[in-house]
Amino acid sequence: MHSMPNPSPAPRRRARALAALLGATLACLAAPQAAWAHAGHAGPLVRFVSTKHALKAMLPRGAKIVRRKQELSEEARRWAKERFGVELPGGLHTFFLARDRASGRVLGGALVREEHYRHGSARVAVGLDDRLRLTGLGLLGVSKKYTIDFEALGKGLFRGFEGLAPEALPERLEARFGHGSLPARKLVGWLKQDAALLAALLHQVEGSR
């Protein structure tokens, strides 16, 4: 009686390889879907104050306002590090620049940014004049799911910071909002960072003239 030959291992290897490839493909497809699901859970951004209203409040009346994209230079980053003690991100930044219509002189600027918060986002704004003094700052909006997180901190433009130098902002922010809760820590961090970033961008604009 003849024994049957063992089946070739090649088909089994091909089957295992195909199964592994299929598993990897399904994992890749599932990952972005999971991320989208998390982002969707936060809901749309609930707007407390429009960007247009915030700019009108923070920038000089009658000035020419332009939306500008600018790469932050190494010199401006060093300047900010020495003056504010913060490490600013390089790359391209978008901000609003106010100029005198007749002379073209810089009168101030404003920064409106979307910041990441949990699985959603928050929109914050900071304005500075030509002396790098605050003209306003605030929380313009938050993803719907997290509006309750910021209830105790306030919404819209915050009063009482006008005329303040960015160097003095951290202490005033912590006195106003504290730093015990996650929303407070995030808000204070965003506003401190964005005030320093805007100051560095305006410093760079003035230095390039």
Short mmCIF file of C-alpha atoms in Angstrom, two decimals:
data_model
loop_
_atom_site.label_atom_id
_atom_site.label_comp_id
_atom_site.label_asym_id
_atom_site.label_seq_id
_atom_site.Cartn_x
_atom_site.Cartn_y
_atom_site.Cartn_z
CA MET A 1 0.00 0.00 0.00
CA HIS A 2 1.42 3.32 -1.05
CA SER A 3 1.39 6.22 1.45
CA MET A 4 -0.07 9.52 0.30
CA PRO A 5 2.54 12.29 -0.16
CA ASN A 6 2.42 15.21 2.27
CA PRO A 7 0.72 18.25 0.74
CA SER A 8 3.10 21.00 -0.33
CA PRO A 9 3.60 23.74 2.31
CA ALA A 10 3.53 26.43 -0.39
CA PRO A 11 -0.30 26.79 -0.49
CA ARG A 12 -0.41 27.03 3.30
CA ARG A 13 2.24 29.77 3.29
CA ARG A 14 0.34 31.68 0.62
CA ALA A 15 -2.88 31.39 2.61
CA ARG A 16 -1.21 32.69 5.79
CA ALA A 17 0.37 35.60 3.89
CA LEU A 18 -2.98 36.48 2.33
CA ALA A 19 -4.69 36.40 5.73
CA ALA A 20 -2.00 38.66 7.23
CA LEU A 21 -2.32 41.11 4.35
CA LEU A 22 -6.10 41.18 4.69
CA GLY A 23 -5.82 41.81 8.44
CA ALA A 24 -3.39 44.69 7.95
CA THR A 25 -5.64 46.25 5.31
CA LEU A 26 -8.69 46.07 7.57
CA ALA A 27 -6.72 47.63 10.45
CA CYS A 28 -5.62 50.54 8.25
CA LEU A 29 -9.20 51.11 7.14
CA ALA A 30 -10.53 50.96 10.69
CA ALA A 31 -8.02 53.45 12.16
CA PRO A 32 -9.20 56.59 10.33
CA GLN A 33 -12.82 55.56 10.85
CA ALA A 34 -12.18 55.40 14.60
CA ALA A 35 -10.54 58.84 14.49
CA TRP A 36 -13.48 60.26 12.54
CA ALA A 37 -15.86 58.75 15.07
CA HIS A 38 -14.01 60.42 17.95
CA ALA A 39 -13.95 63.77 16.14
CA GLY A 40 -17.64 63.45 15.34
CA HIS A 41 -18.49 62.82 18.99
CA ALA A 42 -17.36 66.37 19.88
CA GLY A 43 -19.95 67.92 17.58
CA PRO A 44 -19.68 71.15 15.59
CA LEU A 45 -17.98 74.27 16.88
CA VAL A 46 -20.38 76.38 18.93
CA ARG A 47 -19.52 80.00 18.16
CA PHE A 48 -19.71 82.48 21.04
CA VAL A 49 -18.31 85.44 19.11
CA SER A 50 -17.63 85.70 15.39
CA THR A 51 -14.10 86.29 14.14
CA LYS A 52 -15.32 89.47 12.44
CA HIS A 53 -16.69 90.84 15.71
CA ALA A 54 -13.52 89.91 17.59
CA LEU A 55 -11.31 91.64 15.02
CA LYS A 56 -13.49 94.74 15.12
CA ALA A 57 -13.13 94.85 18.91
CA MET A 58 -9.37 94.22 19.00
CA LEU A 59 -8.06 96.23 16.03
CA PRO A 60 -8.12 100.02 15.45
CA ARG A 61 -11.18 101.47 13.78
CA GLY A 62 -10.50 102.71 10.26
CA ALA A 63 -7.31 100.68 9.84
CA LYS A 64 -6.65 98.57 6.77
CA ILE A 65 -6.90 94.94 7.90
CA VAL A 66 -5.13 92.26 5.89
CA ARG A 67 -4.98 88.53 6.48
CA ARG A 68 -1.35 87.53 6.27
CA LYS A 69 0.59 84.27 6.17
CA GLN A 70 4.12 84.46 7.44
CA GLU A 71 6.83 82.00 8.35
CA LEU A 72 8.25 82.72 11.78
CA SER A 73 11.97 83.39 11.48
CA GLU A 74 14.65 81.96 13.74
CA GLU A 75 15.47 85.50 14.88
CA ALA A 76 11.85 86.09 15.92
CA ARG A 77 11.78 82.78 17.78
CA ARG A 78 14.97 83.68 19.67
CA TRP A 79 13.54 87.11 20.46
CA ALA A 80 10.38 85.51 21.89
CA LYS A 81 12.40 83.02 23.90
CA GLU A 82 14.47 85.80 25.47
CA ARG A 83 11.52 88.11 26.10
CA PHE A 84 8.74 85.70 27.06
CA GLY A 85 10.57 82.51 27.93
CA VAL A 86 8.55 80.42 25.47
CA GLU A 87 9.52 78.10 22.65
CA LEU A 88 7.42 79.05 19.64
CA PRO A 89 6.72 76.67 16.76
CA GLY A 90 8.30 77.48 13.43
CA GLY A 91 6.51 77.14 10.14
CA LEU A 92 3.80 79.22 8.52
CA HIS A 93 1.36 81.20 10.67
CA THR A 94 -1.77 83.11 9.67
CA PHE A 95 -2.67 86.35 11.43
CA PHE A 96 -4.38 89.69 10.83
CA LEU A 97 -2.35 92.85 10.41
CA ALA A 98 -3.73 96.38 10.90
CA ARG A 99 -2.05 99.23 9.02
CA ASP A 100 -2.69 102.95 8.79
CA ARG A 101 -4.33 103.56 5.42
CA ALA A 102 -2.31 106.68 4.67
CA SER A 103 1.18 105.84 5.90
CA GLY A 104 1.13 102.05 5.93
CA ARG A 105 2.41 102.05 9.51
CA VAL A 106 1.62 98.93 11.52
CA LEU A 107 -1.03 99.70 14.13
CA GLY A 108 -1.43 96.24 15.59
CA GLY A 109 -2.43 92.69 14.85
CA ALA A 110 -4.64 89.82 15.88
CA LEU A 111 -4.34 86.06 15.98
CA VAL A 112 -7.35 83.74 15.75
CA ARG A 113 -6.50 80.05 16.06
CA GLU A 114 -8.18 76.69 16.32
CA GLU A 115 -6.71 74.75 19.24
CA HIS A 116 -7.08 71.03 19.86
CA TYR A 117 -9.17 70.10 22.90
CA ARG A 118 -9.81 66.43 23.69
CA HIS A 119 -11.58 65.06 20.60
CA GLY A 120 -12.70 68.49 19.46
CA SER A 121 -11.40 72.03 19.24
CA ALA A 122 -11.59 75.51 20.68
CA ARG A 123 -11.16 78.86 18.92
CA VAL A 124 -9.20 81.55 20.75
CA ALA A 125 -8.20 85.09 19.83
CA VAL A 126 -5.54 87.57 20.92
CA GLY A 127 -4.96 91.17 19.81
CA LEU A 128 -1.96 93.49 20.28
CA ASP A 129 -1.34 97.13 19.42
CA ASP A 130 1.80 98.65 17.89
CA ARG A 131 3.44 98.80 21.34
CA LEU A 132 2.75 95.08 21.81
CA ARG A 133 0.13 95.76 24.45
CA LEU A 134 -3.00 93.66 24.62
CA THR A 135 -6.11 95.03 22.95
CA GLY A 136 -8.20 91.98 23.75
CA LEU A 137 -8.33 88.22 24.06
CA GLY A 138 -11.02 85.62 24.36
CA LEU A 139 -12.59 82.25 23.75
CA LEU A 140 -14.58 82.52 20.52
CA GLY A 141 -15.98 79.00 20.37
CA VAL A 142 -15.76 75.38 21.51
CA SER A 143 -16.91 72.04 20.13
CA LYS A 144 -20.50 71.43 21.22
CA LYS A 145 -19.74 68.49 23.50
CA TYR A 146 -17.26 70.53 25.54
CA THR A 147 -19.07 73.84 25.99
CA ILE A 148 -19.99 72.79 29.52
CA ASP A 149 -16.28 72.35 30.32
CA PHE A 150 -15.72 76.08 29.85
CA GLU A 151 -18.91 77.35 31.51
CA ALA A 152 -17.11 78.45 34.67
CA LEU A 153 -14.37 80.26 32.71
CA GLY A 154 -16.57 82.46 30.57
CA LYS A 155 -17.19 82.86 26.86
CA GLY A 156 -16.44 85.46 24.24
CA LEU A 157 -13.99 88.33 24.76
CA PHE A 158 -12.62 88.68 28.27
CA ARG A 159 -12.45 92.15 29.81
CA GLY A 160 -9.71 93.47 32.06
CA PHE A 161 -6.64 92.51 30.02
CA GLU A 162 -6.45 95.57 27.78
CA GLY A 163 -3.14 97.45 27.92
CA LEU A 164 -1.32 94.54 29.52
CA ALA A 165 2.11 93.48 28.24
CA PRO A 166 2.37 89.82 27.18
CA GLU A 167 5.05 89.33 29.84
CA ALA A 168 2.50 90.10 32.54
CA LEU A 169 -0.23 87.98 30.98
CA PRO A 170 0.56 84.56 32.56
CA GLU A 171 0.16 85.83 36.12
CA ARG A 172 -3.05 87.70 35.29
CA LEU A 173 -4.51 84.71 33.45
CA GLU A 174 -3.82 82.32 36.31
CA ALA A 175 -5.28 84.79 38.78
CA ARG A 176 -8.43 85.03 36.66
CA PHE A 177 -8.93 81.42 35.57
CA GLY A 178 -6.80 79.38 37.96
CA HIS A 179 -4.98 76.25 36.84
CA GLY A 180 -6.74 73.43 38.66
CA SER A 181 -9.01 72.13 35.90
CA LEU A 182 -8.04 70.88 32.45
CA PRO A 183 -10.09 73.58 30.64
CA ALA A 184 -8.43 76.32 32.73
CA ARG A 185 -4.93 74.97 32.09
CA LYS A 186 -5.62 74.66 28.38
CA LEU A 187 -7.13 78.13 28.05
CA VAL A 188 -4.31 79.80 29.98
CA GLY A 189 -1.73 77.91 27.93
CA TRP A 190 -3.34 78.80 24.59
CA LEU A 191 -3.64 82.50 25.39
CA LYS A 192 -0.09 82.79 26.76
CA GLN A 193 1.37 81.02 23.74
CA ASP A 194 -0.70 82.93 21.20
CA ALA A 195 0.10 86.33 22.74
CA ALA A 196 3.82 85.54 22.51
CA LEU A 197 3.41 84.20 18.96
CA LEU A 198 1.55 87.30 17.79
CA ALA A 199 4.14 89.56 19.42
CA ALA A 200 6.91 87.68 17.61
CA LEU A 201 5.10 87.95 14.27
CA LEU A 202 4.60 91.71 14.71
CA HIS A 203 8.23 92.09 15.80
CA GLN A 204 9.27 90.31 12.61
CA VAL A 205 7.05 92.53 10.45
CA GLU A 206 8.52 95.68 11.98
CA GLY A 207 12.05 94.34 11.63
CA SER A 208 11.57 93.66 7.93
CA ARG A 209 10.59 97.24 7.09
#
